[in-house]
Amino acid sequence: MDDLQQFIEEGEPLRLLEPVPLTQQPAAVYLASLGKTSQVTMRQALDHIAALLTNGSCDALTLDWSKLRYHHTAAVRSALLARLAPATVAKMLCALRRTLQEAWRLGLMSQEDYARAADLPRIDVPKKNLKGRAIASDELAAMLHECQKSDTPLNLRDAALIVLLRGTGIRREELVNLQLKHYHPDTGIIEVIAGKRDKDRIVYLADKLVPVVESWLQVRGREPGPLLCPVNRFGRVQLKALTPDTVYKVVRKLADSAQIERCSPHDFRRTFCTDLLAADVDPFTVQQLAGHSSPSTTTRYDRRGEETKRAAVQKLEF
């Protein structure tokens, strides 16, 4: 922090001298390339870095990123490591490097200045146990059983929500953005529009799960709009989108009601990938269905556990 304070007090002012169009603001250009959820996370990271460099007087959009040099970025790295976990710092420095890259692409920094400022030592992130868990088939059945205790609109909606998460592996942000027109029951096709990194893809719902969604639609109706909608306390469907937080709360509520270990919407995604890999579906196909950018990401979703590895070794012949 002493190094940063020295730059604040003695260095060249880092605040933009005047507002610039967002198309010429490196941080804005970088953030625009991200999905909505990532935009929030990385904007917070850049705001934090800008505040560090200017004693709180700048945020991501008022800092002149083109003025940063290696002594700035190295001091930021040291300051962040002194107060935050290595994994968090690594993510924040990724945002910093990408913003500097945009400054170079926009012609605001020379190649040499960009290369030097972005050339920070790698941060070794300690390996931890994999996050989340796979949801067992009996746990899934118990959650669906809670939804089937009565044919209320809320229960029908929640059952559809569960089978869509489990049957397609989509993210909760993608789930709430699904429109009725994106769902094709005859083929099981579900169009995921503007998913993570604004990528579109097609996923498929198994034939045996389609009736669960159709039961919900008999209550919802076939009017254009979000596929899944809120249901008010009078049991009336409100034709508007759910929020990602609502999806999280529904999953938690059903897990508690079914008296199983708590799980998250993302655990359904992990289970989706795990079960496909266990069924010997090739990793590239799983990657495409999950919308992962690389096969290495897909492998991190594998929750088959040690017993699967042990069983694989038993197949070796000697």
Short mmCIF file of C-alpha atoms in Angstrom, two decimals:
data_model
loop_
_atom_site.label_atom_id
_atom_site.label_comp_id
_atom_site.label_asym_id
_atom_site.label_seq_id
_atom_site.Cartn_x
_atom_site.Cartn_y
_atom_site.Cartn_z
CA MET A 1 0.00 0.00 0.00
CA ASP A 2 2.93 2.33 0.58
CA ASP A 3 3.93 1.95 -3.08
CA LEU A 4 0.38 2.71 -4.18
CA GLN A 5 0.21 5.73 -1.90
CA GLN A 6 3.43 7.01 -3.46
CA PHE A 7 1.88 6.83 -6.94
CA ILE A 8 -1.22 8.60 -5.66
CA GLU A 9 0.78 11.43 -4.15
CA GLU A 10 3.71 11.81 -6.56
CA GLY A 11 2.82 10.12 -9.85
CA GLU A 12 1.02 11.39 -12.90
CA PRO A 13 -2.72 11.81 -12.23
CA LEU A 14 -4.56 8.72 -13.44
CA ARG A 15 -8.02 10.24 -13.75
CA LEU A 16 -9.34 10.88 -17.25
CA LEU A 17 -9.00 14.57 -18.08
CA GLU A 18 -12.44 14.57 -19.71
CA PRO A 19 -15.19 12.02 -20.38
CA VAL A 20 -14.69 9.77 -23.40
CA PRO A 21 -17.18 7.72 -25.42
CA LEU A 22 -17.66 4.22 -24.04
CA THR A 23 -16.35 2.86 -27.33
CA GLN A 24 -13.01 4.50 -26.47
CA GLN A 25 -12.97 3.52 -22.78
CA PRO A 26 -10.92 0.31 -22.40
CA ALA A 27 -12.80 -0.91 -19.33
CA ALA A 28 -16.17 -0.34 -21.01
CA VAL A 29 -15.07 -2.15 -24.17
CA TYR A 30 -13.80 -5.12 -22.14
CA LEU A 31 -16.93 -5.34 -19.99
CA ALA A 32 -19.17 -5.19 -23.07
CA SER A 33 -17.54 -8.40 -24.31
CA LEU A 34 -18.72 -10.34 -21.24
CA GLY A 35 -22.00 -11.94 -20.29
CA LYS A 36 -24.30 -10.12 -17.87
CA THR A 37 -23.21 -12.03 -14.77
CA SER A 38 -19.50 -11.72 -15.58
CA GLN A 39 -19.96 -8.01 -16.27
CA VAL A 40 -21.07 -7.43 -12.68
CA THR A 41 -18.16 -9.42 -11.22
CA MET A 42 -15.46 -7.89 -13.38
CA ARG A 43 -16.86 -4.36 -13.07
CA GLN A 44 -16.52 -4.71 -9.29
CA ALA A 45 -12.93 -5.92 -9.74
CA LEU A 46 -11.99 -2.98 -11.97
CA ASP A 47 -13.74 -0.51 -9.68
CA HIS A 48 -11.70 -1.88 -6.78
CA ILE A 49 -8.42 -1.60 -8.69
CA ALA A 50 -9.23 1.95 -9.84
CA ALA A 51 -10.06 2.95 -6.28
CA LEU A 52 -6.77 1.50 -5.03
CA LEU A 53 -4.79 3.48 -7.57
CA THR A 54 -6.54 6.79 -6.89
CA ASN A 55 -7.34 6.64 -3.20
CA GLY A 56 -10.99 6.11 -4.03
CA SER A 57 -11.41 9.01 -6.43
CA CYS A 58 -11.85 6.91 -9.61
CA ASP A 59 -13.85 3.93 -10.72
CA ALA A 60 -13.47 1.69 -13.77
CA LEU A 61 -14.92 4.26 -16.17
CA THR A 62 -13.13 7.37 -14.89
CA LEU A 63 -9.61 5.91 -14.63
CA ASP A 64 -7.28 6.45 -17.57
CA TRP A 65 -6.10 2.86 -17.99
CA SER A 66 -3.71 3.84 -20.78
CA LYS A 67 -1.49 5.60 -18.24
CA LEU A 68 -0.82 2.44 -16.22
CA ARG A 69 2.71 1.11 -16.31
CA TYR A 70 4.40 -1.91 -14.76
CA HIS A 71 5.12 -0.15 -11.46
CA HIS A 72 1.37 0.54 -11.11
CA THR A 73 0.22 -2.98 -11.93
CA ALA A 74 2.93 -4.63 -9.80
CA ALA A 75 1.93 -2.49 -6.83
CA VAL A 76 -1.75 -3.35 -7.38
CA ARG A 77 -0.87 -7.05 -7.42
CA SER A 78 1.01 -6.74 -4.12
CA ALA A 79 -1.78 -4.74 -2.50
CA LEU A 80 -4.45 -7.22 -3.56
CA LEU A 81 -2.45 -10.24 -2.37
CA ALA A 82 -2.06 -8.59 1.03
CA ARG A 83 -5.80 -8.53 1.59
CA LEU A 84 -7.55 -11.05 -0.66
CA ALA A 85 -7.45 -14.77 -1.42
CA PRO A 86 -5.14 -15.80 -4.29
CA ALA A 87 -8.04 -17.07 -6.42
CA THR A 88 -9.82 -13.72 -6.09
CA VAL A 89 -6.65 -11.80 -6.94
CA ALA A 90 -6.04 -13.98 -10.00
CA LYS A 91 -9.53 -13.18 -11.29
CA MET A 92 -9.10 -9.45 -10.66
CA LEU A 93 -5.73 -9.36 -12.41
CA CYS A 94 -7.31 -11.15 -15.36
CA ALA A 95 -9.75 -8.25 -15.64
CA LEU A 96 -6.84 -5.80 -15.37
CA ARG A 97 -4.87 -7.52 -18.15
CA ARG A 98 -7.87 -7.66 -20.45
CA THR A 99 -8.57 -3.97 -19.90
CA LEU A 100 -4.96 -3.09 -20.70
CA GLN A 101 -5.24 -5.23 -23.82
CA GLU A 102 -8.26 -3.21 -24.94
CA ALA A 103 -6.30 0.01 -24.28
CA TRP A 104 -3.62 -1.28 -26.66
CA ARG A 105 -6.18 -2.41 -29.26
CA LEU A 106 -7.77 1.02 -29.17
CA GLY A 107 -4.41 2.62 -29.90
CA LEU A 108 -4.21 4.26 -26.48
CA MET A 109 -1.08 2.35 -25.38
CA SER A 110 2.02 1.28 -27.23
CA GLN A 111 2.71 -2.44 -27.62
CA GLU A 112 5.73 -2.13 -25.32
CA ASP A 113 3.87 -0.29 -22.55
CA TYR A 114 1.02 -2.81 -22.70
CA ALA A 115 3.35 -5.83 -22.66
CA ARG A 116 5.31 -4.49 -19.68
CA ALA A 117 2.25 -3.50 -17.66
CA ALA A 118 0.53 -6.83 -18.25
CA ASP A 119 3.64 -8.92 -17.56
CA LEU A 120 2.82 -9.79 -13.95
CA PRO A 121 4.09 -12.90 -12.13
CA ARG A 122 1.65 -15.79 -12.12
CA ILE A 123 -0.36 -16.36 -8.95
CA ASP A 124 -0.39 -19.93 -7.73
CA VAL A 125 -3.90 -20.74 -6.56
CA PRO A 126 -4.00 -23.58 -4.02
CA LYS A 127 -6.05 -26.50 -5.24
CA LYS A 128 -9.22 -27.05 -3.25
CA ASN A 129 -11.88 -29.70 -3.21
CA LEU A 130 -14.28 -29.41 -6.13
CA LYS A 131 -17.21 -27.13 -5.46
CA GLY A 132 -20.74 -28.44 -5.32
CA ARG A 133 -21.92 -31.99 -5.68
CA ALA A 134 -23.87 -34.36 -7.87
CA ILE A 135 -27.55 -34.90 -7.08
CA ALA A 136 -28.47 -38.57 -6.73
CA SER A 137 -31.47 -39.94 -8.62
CA ASP A 138 -33.36 -40.68 -5.40
CA GLU A 139 -32.79 -37.09 -4.26
CA LEU A 140 -34.17 -35.80 -7.55
CA ALA A 141 -37.18 -38.10 -7.17
CA ALA A 142 -37.76 -36.79 -3.64
CA MET A 143 -37.73 -33.18 -4.86
CA LEU A 144 -40.17 -33.96 -7.68
CA HIS A 145 -42.37 -35.82 -5.20
CA GLU A 146 -42.67 -32.60 -3.20
CA CYS A 147 -43.91 -30.87 -6.36
CA GLN A 148 -46.44 -33.62 -7.07
CA LYS A 149 -48.21 -33.53 -3.71
CA SER A 150 -50.81 -31.24 -5.29
CA ASP A 151 -51.48 -29.84 -8.76
CA THR A 152 -51.18 -26.18 -7.78
CA PRO A 153 -49.75 -23.79 -10.37
CA LEU A 154 -46.75 -23.22 -8.09
CA ASN A 155 -45.98 -26.94 -7.80
CA LEU A 156 -46.38 -27.47 -11.55
CA ARG A 157 -44.03 -24.54 -12.20
CA ASP A 158 -41.45 -25.84 -9.73
CA ALA A 159 -41.56 -29.34 -11.24
CA ALA A 160 -40.91 -27.85 -14.69
CA LEU A 161 -38.09 -25.78 -13.25
CA ILE A 162 -36.42 -28.87 -11.74
CA VAL A 163 -36.64 -31.02 -14.89
CA LEU A 164 -35.33 -28.19 -17.07
CA LEU A 165 -32.32 -27.72 -14.80
CA ARG A 166 -31.68 -31.45 -14.57
CA GLY A 167 -32.58 -32.41 -18.11
CA THR A 168 -30.66 -29.71 -19.99
CA GLY A 169 -27.88 -28.59 -17.65
CA ILE A 170 -28.55 -24.92 -18.38
CA ARG A 171 -27.42 -22.17 -16.06
CA ARG A 172 -30.06 -20.47 -13.91
CA GLU A 173 -29.48 -17.16 -15.71
CA GLU A 174 -30.16 -18.97 -18.99
CA LEU A 175 -33.22 -20.65 -17.51
CA VAL A 176 -34.94 -17.40 -16.53
CA ASN A 177 -34.23 -15.96 -19.98
CA LEU A 178 -35.98 -18.81 -21.81
CA GLN A 179 -39.02 -17.68 -23.77
CA LEU A 180 -41.94 -19.90 -24.77
CA LYS A 181 -40.85 -19.60 -28.41
CA HIS A 182 -37.49 -21.15 -27.49
CA TYR A 183 -39.18 -24.39 -26.38
CA HIS A 184 -40.11 -27.00 -29.02
CA PRO A 185 -41.87 -29.98 -27.41
CA ASP A 186 -42.15 -32.01 -30.62
CA THR A 187 -38.38 -32.29 -30.95
CA GLY A 188 -37.30 -31.58 -27.37
CA ILE A 189 -35.20 -28.68 -28.66
CA ILE A 190 -34.63 -25.73 -26.35
CA GLU A 191 -32.85 -22.71 -27.77
CA VAL A 192 -30.53 -21.00 -25.32
CA ILE A 193 -30.19 -17.44 -26.57
CA ALA A 194 -27.35 -15.18 -25.44
CA GLY A 195 -25.97 -17.56 -22.85
CA LYS A 196 -22.62 -17.03 -21.16
CA ARG A 197 -20.37 -14.80 -23.30
CA ASP A 198 -23.51 -14.06 -25.35
CA LYS A 199 -23.27 -17.40 -27.15
CA ASP A 200 -26.35 -19.19 -28.49
CA ARG A 201 -26.69 -22.97 -28.39
CA ILE A 202 -29.26 -25.73 -28.62
CA VAL A 203 -29.97 -28.19 -25.81
CA TYR A 204 -32.41 -31.07 -25.75
CA LEU A 205 -35.02 -32.20 -23.23
CA ALA A 206 -35.60 -35.95 -23.03
CA ASP A 207 -39.00 -37.12 -24.31
CA LYS A 208 -40.00 -38.49 -20.90
CA LEU A 209 -39.51 -35.04 -19.31
CA VAL A 210 -41.58 -33.09 -21.84
CA PRO A 211 -44.94 -33.95 -20.14
CA VAL A 212 -43.76 -32.23 -16.94
CA VAL A 213 -43.18 -28.97 -18.81
CA GLU A 214 -46.43 -29.41 -20.74
CA SER A 215 -48.38 -29.74 -17.47
CA TRP A 216 -47.02 -26.36 -16.39
CA LEU A 217 -47.90 -24.81 -19.75
CA GLN A 218 -51.51 -25.93 -19.41
CA VAL A 219 -51.67 -23.58 -16.42
CA ARG A 220 -49.40 -20.87 -17.81
CA GLY A 221 -51.04 -20.75 -21.22
CA ARG A 222 -49.42 -20.31 -24.62
CA GLU A 223 -49.10 -16.54 -24.64
CA PRO A 224 -45.69 -15.24 -25.79
CA GLY A 225 -43.32 -14.47 -22.95
CA PRO A 226 -41.04 -16.18 -20.44
CA LEU A 227 -41.30 -19.96 -20.26
CA LEU A 228 -41.21 -19.96 -16.46
CA CYS A 229 -43.13 -17.28 -14.58
CA PRO A 230 -43.89 -16.22 -11.00
CA VAL A 231 -47.07 -17.46 -9.34
CA ASN A 232 -48.61 -15.09 -6.79
CA ARG A 233 -50.08 -16.10 -3.43
CA PHE A 234 -53.52 -16.46 -5.03
CA GLY A 235 -52.19 -19.05 -7.46
CA ARG A 236 -52.30 -16.73 -10.45
CA VAL A 237 -49.55 -16.84 -13.04
CA GLN A 238 -47.79 -13.53 -13.68
CA LEU A 239 -46.48 -13.36 -17.21
CA LYS A 240 -43.00 -12.08 -16.45
CA ALA A 241 -39.59 -13.63 -15.98
CA LEU A 242 -38.32 -15.23 -12.80
CA THR A 243 -35.10 -13.92 -11.29
CA PRO A 244 -31.98 -16.08 -10.85
CA ASP A 245 -32.36 -15.60 -7.10
CA THR A 246 -35.88 -17.07 -7.23
CA VAL A 247 -34.53 -20.18 -8.96
CA TYR A 248 -31.96 -20.55 -6.18
CA LYS A 249 -34.62 -20.21 -3.49
CA VAL A 250 -36.94 -22.73 -5.19
CA VAL A 251 -34.17 -25.34 -5.28
CA ARG A 252 -33.26 -24.72 -1.65
CA LYS A 253 -36.92 -24.88 -0.59
CA LEU A 254 -37.51 -28.19 -2.37
CA ALA A 255 -34.32 -29.72 -0.96
CA ASP A 256 -35.38 -28.77 2.56
CA SER A 257 -38.92 -30.06 2.02
CA ALA A 258 -37.59 -33.35 0.64
CA GLN A 259 -35.20 -33.59 3.63
CA ILE A 260 -32.12 -34.08 1.47
CA GLU A 261 -28.73 -32.39 1.61
CA ARG A 262 -28.98 -28.83 0.37
CA CYS A 263 -28.04 -28.25 -3.24
CA SER A 264 -27.84 -25.35 -5.66
CA PRO A 265 -29.11 -24.81 -9.22
CA HIS A 266 -25.53 -25.24 -10.43
CA ASP A 267 -25.41 -28.71 -8.84
CA PHE A 268 -27.99 -29.79 -11.42
CA ARG A 269 -25.55 -28.64 -14.09
CA ARG A 270 -22.75 -30.61 -12.45
CA THR A 271 -25.02 -33.65 -12.29
CA PHE A 272 -25.96 -33.25 -15.95
CA CYS A 273 -22.31 -33.30 -17.04
CA THR A 274 -21.38 -36.09 -14.63
CA ASP A 275 -24.16 -38.40 -15.78
CA LEU A 276 -23.38 -37.84 -19.47
CA LEU A 277 -19.70 -38.60 -18.91
CA ALA A 278 -20.63 -41.67 -16.87
CA ALA A 279 -22.78 -42.81 -19.79
CA ASP A 280 -19.65 -42.68 -21.99
CA VAL A 281 -20.82 -39.63 -23.95
CA ASP A 282 -17.69 -38.11 -25.45
CA PRO A 283 -16.43 -35.00 -23.60
CA PHE A 284 -16.70 -32.81 -26.71
CA THR A 285 -20.46 -33.46 -26.97
CA VAL A 286 -20.87 -32.76 -23.24
CA GLN A 287 -18.90 -29.55 -23.71
CA GLN A 288 -21.22 -28.43 -26.50
CA LEU A 289 -24.39 -29.23 -24.56
CA ALA A 290 -23.11 -27.45 -21.45
CA GLY A 291 -21.90 -24.44 -23.43
CA HIS A 292 -18.38 -24.64 -22.01
CA SER A 293 -15.61 -22.74 -23.76
CA SER A 294 -13.08 -25.56 -23.36
CA PRO A 295 -12.99 -29.31 -22.56
CA SER A 296 -10.97 -28.61 -19.41
CA THR A 297 -13.95 -26.73 -17.98
CA THR A 298 -16.21 -29.71 -18.65
CA THR A 299 -13.88 -32.08 -16.84
CA ARG A 300 -14.11 -29.89 -13.72
CA TYR A 301 -17.82 -30.67 -13.62
CA ASP A 302 -17.20 -34.42 -13.33
CA ARG A 303 -18.45 -35.62 -9.92
CA ARG A 304 -18.23 -39.37 -10.46
CA GLY A 305 -15.92 -39.67 -7.47
CA GLU A 306 -13.19 -42.04 -6.42
CA GLU A 307 -15.30 -45.18 -6.70
CA THR A 308 -15.59 -44.69 -10.47
CA LYS A 309 -11.81 -44.40 -10.73
CA ARG A 310 -11.37 -47.54 -8.63
CA ALA A 311 -13.86 -49.47 -10.80
CA ALA A 312 -12.02 -48.33 -13.95
CA VAL A 313 -8.73 -49.73 -12.68
CA GLN A 314 -10.37 -53.14 -12.05
CA LYS A 315 -10.91 -53.44 -15.80
CA LEU A 316 -7.18 -53.61 -16.48
CA GLU A 317 -5.87 -57.01 -17.53
CA PHE A 318 -2.60 -58.41 -16.26
#
